[in-house]
Short mmCIF file of C-alpha atoms in Angstrom, two decimals:
data_model
loop_
_atom_site.label_atom_id
_atom_site.label_comp_id
_atom_site.label_asym_id
_atom_site.label_seq_id
_atom_site.Cartn_x
_atom_site.Cartn_y
_atom_site.Cartn_z
CA MET M 29 61.05 -41.48 67.69
CA GLN M 30 62.42 -43.31 70.54
CA LYS M 31 66.06 -43.08 68.80
CA THR M 32 65.65 -39.36 68.60
CA ALA M 33 64.52 -39.22 72.21
CA ILE M 34 67.35 -41.15 73.14
CA HIS M 35 69.50 -38.88 71.45
CA GLY M 36 67.88 -35.80 72.86
CA LEU M 37 68.75 -37.05 76.30
CA GLU M 38 72.09 -37.78 75.65
CA SER M 39 72.95 -34.52 74.38
CA ILE M 40 71.88 -32.54 77.60
CA ALA M 41 73.45 -34.99 79.55
CA GLU M 42 76.80 -34.50 77.85
CA SER M 43 76.39 -30.89 78.61
CA LEU M 44 75.54 -31.32 82.00
CA SER M 45 78.88 -33.10 82.22
CA ARG M 46 80.70 -29.82 81.17
CA TYR M 47 82.89 -27.75 83.41
CA ASP M 48 81.95 -24.27 81.70
CA LEU M 49 78.27 -24.14 83.10
CA SER M 50 76.93 -22.18 85.89
CA ASN M 51 74.78 -23.45 88.62
CA THR M 52 72.05 -21.39 86.74
CA THR M 53 72.52 -23.02 83.58
CA ARG M 54 73.04 -26.49 85.32
CA ASN M 55 69.66 -26.08 86.94
CA ARG M 56 67.84 -25.04 83.93
CA LEU M 57 69.41 -27.89 82.14
CA GLY M 58 68.80 -30.36 85.09
CA GLU M 59 64.88 -29.70 84.92
CA ILE M 60 64.82 -30.13 81.31
CA TYR M 61 66.34 -33.28 81.44
CA HIS M 62 64.27 -34.54 84.52
CA SER M 63 61.01 -33.73 82.58
CA CYS M 64 62.22 -35.67 79.54
CA GLU M 65 63.92 -38.63 80.91
CA LEU M 66 60.38 -39.13 82.91
CA SER M 67 58.21 -38.57 79.78
CA GLN M 68 60.51 -41.25 77.82
CA VAL M 69 60.51 -43.72 80.41
CA ASN M 70 57.18 -43.54 81.33
CA THR M 71 55.57 -43.14 77.84
CA PHE M 72 57.62 -46.10 76.42
CA LYS M 73 56.45 -48.20 79.42
CA LEU M 74 52.92 -47.37 78.83
CA LEU M 75 53.25 -48.36 75.02
CA GLU M 76 54.84 -51.73 76.09
CA GLN M 77 51.94 -52.24 78.71
CA TYR M 78 49.26 -51.91 75.19
CA GLY M 79 51.86 -54.25 73.08
CA ILE M 80 53.06 -51.42 70.98
CA THR M 81 56.97 -51.22 70.17
CA PRO M 82 59.00 -48.98 68.04
CA LEU M 83 59.87 -50.45 64.58
CA VAL M 84 62.42 -49.19 62.34
CA ASN M 85 60.76 -47.27 59.44
CA GLU M 86 62.41 -45.28 56.93
CA GLN M 87 59.53 -43.11 55.92
CA VAL M 88 58.85 -42.32 59.58
CA ASN M 89 62.91 -41.29 59.85
CA GLN M 90 62.55 -38.70 57.03
CA MET M 91 59.79 -36.87 59.33
CA ASN M 92 60.28 -33.92 61.62
CA ILE M 93 60.17 -34.98 64.88
CA GLY M 94 57.80 -32.08 65.54
CA ASP M 95 55.22 -33.91 63.24
CA LEU M 96 55.29 -37.06 65.48
CA SER M 97 54.97 -35.07 69.06
CA GLU M 98 52.94 -32.21 68.39
CA TYR M 99 50.15 -33.90 70.18
CA TYR M 100 51.73 -34.30 73.15
CA ASP M 101 50.50 -30.89 74.91
CA LEU M 102 46.78 -31.68 73.99
CA ILE M 103 47.52 -34.90 76.48
CA LEU M 104 48.67 -32.14 78.95
CA ARG M 105 46.02 -29.96 78.55
CA ASP M 106 43.30 -32.92 79.28
CA TRP M 107 44.87 -34.62 82.04
CA ALA M 108 47.50 -32.32 83.58
CA TRP M 109 47.11 -28.46 83.27
CA ASP M 110 43.64 -28.61 84.46
CA THR M 111 43.51 -29.45 88.26
CA THR M 112 41.62 -28.70 91.55
CA GLU M 113 44.39 -26.50 92.87
CA ASN M 114 44.89 -24.83 89.45
CA PRO M 115 41.78 -25.23 87.19
CA SER M 116 42.04 -24.63 83.58
CA THR M 117 38.74 -23.47 81.44
CA GLU M 118 39.68 -24.98 78.45
CA ASN M 119 38.06 -28.37 79.06
CA GLN M 120 35.03 -26.70 80.99
CA ASN M 121 34.34 -24.58 77.73
CA ALA M 122 35.24 -27.28 75.46
CA LEU M 123 32.39 -29.50 77.25
CA LYS M 124 30.05 -26.63 77.57
CA ARG M 125 30.01 -25.99 73.73
CA VAL M 126 28.69 -29.72 73.14
CA ILE M 127 26.47 -30.01 76.14
CA SER M 128 24.63 -26.96 75.05
CA GLN M 129 24.06 -28.31 71.59
CA ILE M 130 22.94 -31.42 73.03
CA ASP M 131 20.14 -29.18 75.33
CA ALA M 132 19.15 -27.69 72.61
CA LEU M 133 18.07 -30.83 70.85
CA ASN M 134 16.07 -32.04 74.06
CA ILE M 135 17.15 -35.45 73.39
CA LYS M 136 19.19 -38.20 74.94
CA PRO M 137 21.67 -40.08 72.90
CA LYS M 138 22.14 -43.48 73.29
CA LYS M 139 25.11 -44.51 71.22
CA ILE M 140 27.59 -41.42 70.77
CA LEU M 141 30.99 -42.09 68.71
CA VAL M 142 33.71 -39.36 69.23
CA LEU M 143 35.79 -38.85 66.07
CA GLY M 144 39.38 -37.67 66.62
CA ALA M 145 38.94 -38.19 70.50
CA GLY M 146 42.90 -37.67 70.88
CA ALA M 147 43.77 -38.11 74.73
CA GLY M 148 40.08 -39.01 75.90
CA ARG M 149 38.95 -35.92 78.45
CA LEU M 150 36.20 -34.24 75.93
CA SER M 151 34.78 -37.87 75.25
CA TRP M 152 35.02 -38.82 78.81
CA ASP M 153 33.31 -35.53 80.08
CA ILE M 154 30.71 -36.05 77.42
CA HIS M 155 29.89 -39.74 78.54
CA SER M 156 29.84 -38.93 82.28
CA ARG M 157 27.48 -36.14 81.88
CA VAL M 158 25.32 -37.60 79.32
CA LYS M 159 25.40 -41.27 80.43
CA PRO M 160 24.58 -43.17 77.10
CA GLU M 161 24.37 -46.60 76.60
CA ILE M 162 27.65 -46.57 74.83
CA SER M 163 30.54 -44.15 73.86
CA VAL M 164 33.34 -45.11 71.33
CA ALA M 165 36.47 -42.69 71.44
CA LEU M 166 38.17 -43.01 68.04
CA ASP M 167 41.55 -41.60 67.57
CA SER M 168 44.77 -42.98 65.16
CA HIS M 169 47.43 -41.80 67.47
CA PRO M 170 48.55 -44.89 69.80
CA LEU M 171 50.11 -42.72 72.43
CA MET M 172 46.61 -40.74 72.76
CA LEU M 173 44.74 -44.06 72.83
CA SER M 174 46.94 -45.57 75.57
CA ILE M 175 46.83 -42.68 77.73
CA SER M 176 42.94 -42.49 77.52
CA ASP M 177 42.61 -45.91 78.24
CA TRP M 178 45.00 -46.19 80.92
CA LEU M 179 43.44 -42.92 82.75
CA ILE M 180 39.80 -43.98 82.07
CA ARG M 181 39.39 -47.65 81.78
CA GLN M 182 42.39 -48.66 84.04
CA GLN M 183 41.90 -45.80 86.55
CA GLN M 184 45.56 -45.69 86.61
CA PRO M 185 48.05 -42.47 87.19
CA ILE M 186 51.13 -41.89 85.23
CA ALA M 187 53.72 -39.07 85.67
CA LEU M 188 54.47 -36.97 82.27
CA GLY M 189 56.85 -34.48 82.02
CA GLU M 190 56.91 -30.73 80.64
CA PHE M 191 59.27 -28.23 79.52
CA LYS M 192 59.54 -25.43 77.22
CA ILE M 193 61.94 -24.49 74.73
CA PHE M 194 61.75 -20.89 75.04
CA PRO M 195 62.84 -19.26 78.09
CA GLN M 196 59.96 -17.96 79.96
CA ILE M 197 60.81 -15.26 82.72
CA GLY M 198 59.04 -15.80 86.12
CA PHE M 199 58.28 -19.34 84.78
CA GLN M 200 60.47 -22.85 85.29
CA SER M 201 61.82 -24.31 82.66
CA GLY M 202 60.16 -27.68 83.38
CA GLN M 203 57.87 -29.51 85.33
CA VAL M 204 56.57 -33.08 86.20
CA HIS M 205 52.92 -33.85 86.18
CA THR M 206 51.03 -36.51 87.48
CA LEU M 207 48.19 -37.26 85.26
CA THR M 208 45.35 -38.67 87.78
CA PRO M 209 42.40 -40.88 86.68
CA PRO M 210 38.92 -39.06 86.36
CA ALA M 211 36.44 -39.98 89.11
CA ASP M 212 33.93 -42.63 88.43
CA PRO M 213 31.80 -43.42 91.25
CA GLU M 214 28.60 -44.97 88.99
CA ASN M 215 31.67 -47.04 87.02
CA LEU M 216 30.51 -45.51 83.68
CA ARG M 217 33.94 -46.42 82.47
CA GLU M 218 32.36 -49.88 81.85
CA ARG M 219 30.46 -48.26 78.74
CA TRP M 220 33.51 -46.18 77.52
CA PHE M 221 35.65 -47.77 74.78
CA GLY M 222 38.68 -46.00 73.22
CA LEU M 223 39.32 -47.57 69.55
CA GLY M 224 42.23 -47.30 67.24
CA GLY M 225 41.25 -46.39 63.64
CA ASN M 226 41.43 -44.20 60.48
CA ILE M 227 38.45 -42.31 59.59
CA TRP M 228 39.08 -43.06 55.93
CA HIS M 229 38.68 -46.60 56.81
CA MET M 230 36.49 -47.28 59.40
CA PRO M 231 36.07 -50.38 61.38
CA ILE M 232 32.49 -49.58 62.18
CA GLN M 233 29.24 -51.03 60.41
CA ALA M 234 26.95 -48.08 58.79
CA GLY M 235 24.52 -46.51 60.76
CA SER M 236 25.85 -47.53 64.12
CA PHE M 237 25.54 -44.36 66.36
CA ASP M 238 22.90 -41.59 66.86
CA MET M 239 25.12 -38.94 67.74
CA ILE M 240 28.69 -38.46 66.47
CA ILE M 241 31.29 -35.72 67.54
CA THR M 242 33.93 -34.29 65.88
CA PRO M 243 35.99 -32.00 68.30
CA TRP M 244 39.03 -30.26 66.16
CA LEU M 245 38.45 -32.82 63.44
CA VAL M 246 37.31 -31.45 60.33
CA ASP M 247 40.43 -29.25 59.15
CA VAL M 248 43.16 -31.90 60.29
CA THR M 249 42.30 -35.22 58.77
CA GLY M 250 44.42 -34.40 55.46
CA GLY M 251 41.66 -35.02 53.41
CA ASP M 252 38.37 -33.31 51.75
CA VAL M 253 35.79 -32.02 54.30
CA ARG M 254 33.17 -33.26 51.69
CA ASP M 255 34.34 -36.72 52.46
CA LEU M 256 34.46 -36.52 55.85
CA ILE M 257 30.66 -35.81 55.83
CA GLY M 258 30.23 -39.05 53.87
CA VAL M 259 32.06 -40.72 56.40
CA VAL M 260 29.65 -39.23 59.15
CA SER M 261 26.53 -39.66 57.14
CA ASN M 262 27.55 -43.39 56.62
CA LEU M 263 28.02 -44.15 60.34
CA LEU M 264 25.32 -42.39 61.48
CA ALA M 265 21.56 -43.89 61.90
CA PRO M 266 19.04 -41.88 59.68
CA GLY M 267 17.56 -39.02 62.37
CA GLY M 268 20.83 -39.17 63.95
CA HIS M 269 22.64 -36.00 64.92
CA TRP M 270 26.34 -34.71 64.21
CA ILE M 271 28.25 -32.47 66.45
CA ASN M 272 31.15 -30.35 65.39
CA THR M 273 33.24 -27.99 67.43
CA GLY M 274 36.70 -26.66 66.55
CA PRO M 275 38.55 -24.09 63.92
CA LEU M 276 38.83 -24.26 60.37
CA LEU M 277 42.40 -24.29 60.80
CA PHE M 278 43.45 -26.45 57.88
CA THR M 279 46.92 -27.34 57.97
CA ARG M 280 49.58 -25.81 55.14
CA HIS M 281 49.62 -29.24 53.37
CA ILE M 282 45.89 -29.06 52.45
CA PRO M 283 45.62 -27.37 48.95
CA VAL M 284 43.68 -23.79 48.81
CA GLN M 285 40.70 -25.17 46.75
CA ILE M 286 39.61 -27.31 49.65
CA LYS M 287 40.17 -24.85 52.54
CA TYR M 288 36.52 -24.44 52.67
CA ASN M 289 35.01 -21.70 54.82
CA ALA M 290 31.79 -21.83 56.92
CA PRO M 291 29.25 -21.20 54.16
CA GLU M 292 30.45 -24.01 51.82
CA VAL M 293 30.39 -26.56 54.61
CA LYS M 294 27.12 -25.77 55.20
CA GLU M 295 26.36 -26.12 51.78
CA PHE M 296 27.79 -29.43 51.50
CA LEU M 297 25.82 -30.50 54.62
CA ALA M 298 22.41 -29.45 52.84
CA LEU M 299 23.63 -31.31 49.64
CA SER M 300 23.83 -34.42 51.76
CA GLY M 301 20.70 -34.44 53.24
CA PHE M 302 21.80 -32.68 56.57
CA LYS M 303 19.82 -29.95 58.47
CA LEU M 304 21.47 -27.17 60.57
CA ALA M 305 19.67 -27.23 63.69
CA THR M 306 21.85 -24.46 65.62
CA GLU M 307 25.39 -23.01 65.53
CA ASN M 308 27.13 -20.57 67.19
CA VAL M 309 30.93 -19.12 66.75
CA GLN M 310 33.25 -18.51 69.90
CA VAL M 311 36.72 -16.96 70.44
CA SER M 312 38.52 -19.01 73.24
CA ASP M 313 42.11 -20.06 74.70
CA HIS M 314 43.97 -22.79 73.41
CA LEU M 315 46.81 -24.97 74.99
CA VAL M 316 47.98 -22.24 77.66
CA SER M 317 50.21 -23.90 79.76
CA PRO M 318 50.59 -22.99 83.27
CA ILE M 319 54.52 -22.96 82.73
CA GLU M 320 54.55 -20.52 80.08
CA ALA M 321 53.36 -16.89 79.36
CA ARG M 322 52.75 -17.31 75.73
CA GLY M 323 49.04 -18.30 74.70
CA ARG M 324 46.93 -18.76 71.41
CA THR M 325 43.41 -17.97 70.90
CA GLU M 326 41.18 -19.60 68.36
CA GLN M 327 37.87 -18.83 66.63
CA ILE M 328 35.73 -22.15 67.21
CA TRP M 329 32.72 -23.15 65.00
CA THR M 330 30.16 -25.56 66.72
CA PHE M 331 27.31 -26.84 65.25
CA THR M 332 24.65 -29.31 65.31
CA ALA M 333 23.45 -31.03 61.97
CA CYS M 334 20.50 -33.79 61.89
CA LYS M 335 20.82 -36.36 59.24
CA SER M 336 17.28 -36.57 57.35
CA GLU M 337 15.39 -39.75 57.86
CA THR M 338 15.03 -40.17 54.09
CA PRO M 339 17.41 -38.99 51.51
CA ASP M 340 16.45 -35.09 50.96
CA ALA M 341 19.31 -33.36 49.48
CA SER M 342 18.37 -29.64 49.26
CA SER M 343 19.15 -27.12 46.42
CA VAL M 344 22.34 -25.27 46.40
CA ASP M 345 22.84 -22.50 43.73
CA GLY M 346 25.37 -23.44 41.08
CA VAL M 347 25.09 -27.07 41.87
CA ILE M 348 23.21 -28.96 38.81
CA VAL M 349 23.23 -32.42 40.70
CA PRO M 350 23.98 -33.17 44.17
CA TRP M 351 25.72 -36.18 43.92
CA LEU M 352 28.65 -34.60 41.51
CA VAL M 353 29.85 -32.39 44.44
CA MET M 354 29.14 -34.89 47.16
CA HIS M 355 30.87 -38.01 46.04
CA HIS M 356 29.30 -40.33 48.65
CA LEU M 357 25.72 -39.62 46.98
CA PRO M 358 24.52 -42.59 44.81
CA VAL M 359 24.62 -41.57 40.91
CA PRO M 360 20.70 -42.01 39.94
CA PRO M 361 20.31 -44.41 36.85
CA SER M 362 19.58 -42.48 33.62
CA ASN M 363 20.21 -42.91 29.73
CA TYR M 364 23.58 -41.31 30.28
CA SER M 365 25.70 -40.63 26.91
CA THR M 366 28.43 -38.56 25.78
CA LYS M 367 29.66 -37.58 22.32
CA ASP M 368 33.20 -39.08 23.58
CA LYS M 369 33.47 -42.74 22.83
CA HIS M 370 36.43 -43.68 24.85
CA PRO M 371 36.22 -47.37 25.96
CA LEU M 372 36.89 -45.92 29.62
CA ILE M 373 33.92 -43.79 29.21
CA GLY M 374 31.61 -46.74 28.64
CA THR M 375 33.13 -48.36 31.57
CA ILE M 376 31.89 -45.96 33.89
CA LEU M 377 28.67 -45.15 32.37
CA SER M 378 28.11 -48.96 32.74
CA LEU M 379 28.68 -48.70 36.61
CA ILE M 380 26.00 -46.18 37.51
CA ASP M 381 23.11 -48.46 38.97
CA GLY M 382 21.48 -46.25 41.35
CA LYS M 383 23.60 -47.43 44.24
CA ARG M 384 27.05 -46.61 43.52
CA SER M 385 28.55 -43.26 44.23
CA ILE M 386 31.36 -41.56 42.59
CA ASN M 387 33.51 -42.67 45.25
CA ASP M 388 32.63 -46.53 44.65
CA ILE M 389 32.80 -45.88 40.70
CA CYS M 390 36.53 -44.79 41.45
CA ALA M 391 37.51 -47.50 43.61
CA GLU M 392 36.32 -50.11 40.71
CA ILE M 393 38.28 -48.50 37.85
CA ALA M 394 41.39 -47.21 39.94
CA GLY M 395 43.40 -49.48 37.95
CA ARG M 396 42.51 -48.45 34.64
CA ILE M 397 43.37 -45.09 34.94
CA PRO M 398 46.52 -44.00 33.02
CA GLU M 399 49.44 -42.95 35.50
CA GLY M 400 49.57 -39.39 36.27
CA ILE M 401 45.95 -38.76 36.05
CA THR M 402 43.72 -38.92 39.29
CA VAL M 403 41.02 -41.29 39.40
CA LYS M 404 38.23 -39.03 41.09
CA ASP M 405 39.33 -36.08 39.00
CA ALA M 406 38.76 -38.31 35.75
CA VAL M 407 35.34 -39.48 36.88
CA VAL M 408 34.00 -36.20 38.17
CA THR M 409 35.18 -34.44 34.67
CA LEU M 410 33.58 -37.09 32.64
CA LEU M 411 30.25 -37.08 34.42
CA GLY M 412 29.98 -33.40 34.56
CA GLN M 413 30.63 -32.99 30.89
CA VAL M 414 27.78 -35.68 30.55
CA ILE M 415 25.55 -33.67 32.85
CA ALA M 416 26.68 -30.34 30.91
CA GLU M 417 25.42 -32.02 27.49
CA GLU M 418 22.55 -33.14 28.65
CA SER M 419 21.60 -29.69 29.99
CA ASP M 420 22.56 -28.31 26.66
CA ASN M 421 20.03 -30.27 25.04
CA THR M 422 17.15 -29.26 27.16
#
């Protein structure tokens, strides 16, 4: 990424040295160069502050640079576009959506975890408004984490540039923003913490939080929403609340089979022992820059689900047993049997102890599945056949 940024600046600098440019073109390129150079210098200085240095990685070198920098506008949206002089409604509306859910519950959460916290603005706004005992803002993006800690915990400003690839009539080509720390007269930042982590390998003990918030996350994890529900359920204390807010805008890399709609997600919640408390749908502006005429709107689904104090999965039409759909649920012990006598089948059935889930069983037998076969598909198919045979015999 650093090499690509340097190459981009060198290319613009070379163009600026040419003799066949008008002053108008030179001024446009100059604005872009200044914005890019400032962002590059300050970004890598910030990462160095946190001990993050770029390393050569061949896999990353094969990626499109857009894949690595697509979240840059989220930083600007959080901390640059919303100013006293030019207030933006995006951050205000995002906060209102979450606070309205909390107010409807009539509770005061003590420990809040925000998964996919990005550059930290929403997690901070919630923290400073609700004032819980602790807030943890988790994200996997090192620049996002560094920015949020620098502004919130360290209370230090940083200047970043912005430029638009497509010319906008009546708008400048580039602009320098000074991102300023949020006001914190009560020193609430001492109870706000940024945490780097992958949601599929969480560095957090089970049941640690009484509220989990997932802003714009369920459709961008790269995995199955059913597995995300399992992660949330594991981290949430019994009786705790999960607030989700964002679109169902799954990436193009996700198979259509797991691009679930809202009714499907609500069925998964019910099967996992969650009770839907409230929900609403709004259409809202998204990533509307003050130096761009273009913009977009998104449909945002916000809901609150309460985790049952005791395991209590609801029935869903067409689902024989909840654990066969929700793979984090324990498989209850029974006298499972099948006509197929393959030794691997016996191994899988022997692992059923009332505690292990399909996910747990998959982890234990992963090395025994022939190459080319997906472990979970094999286990689900086998157990599905077992349940189907039992149903046929009753």
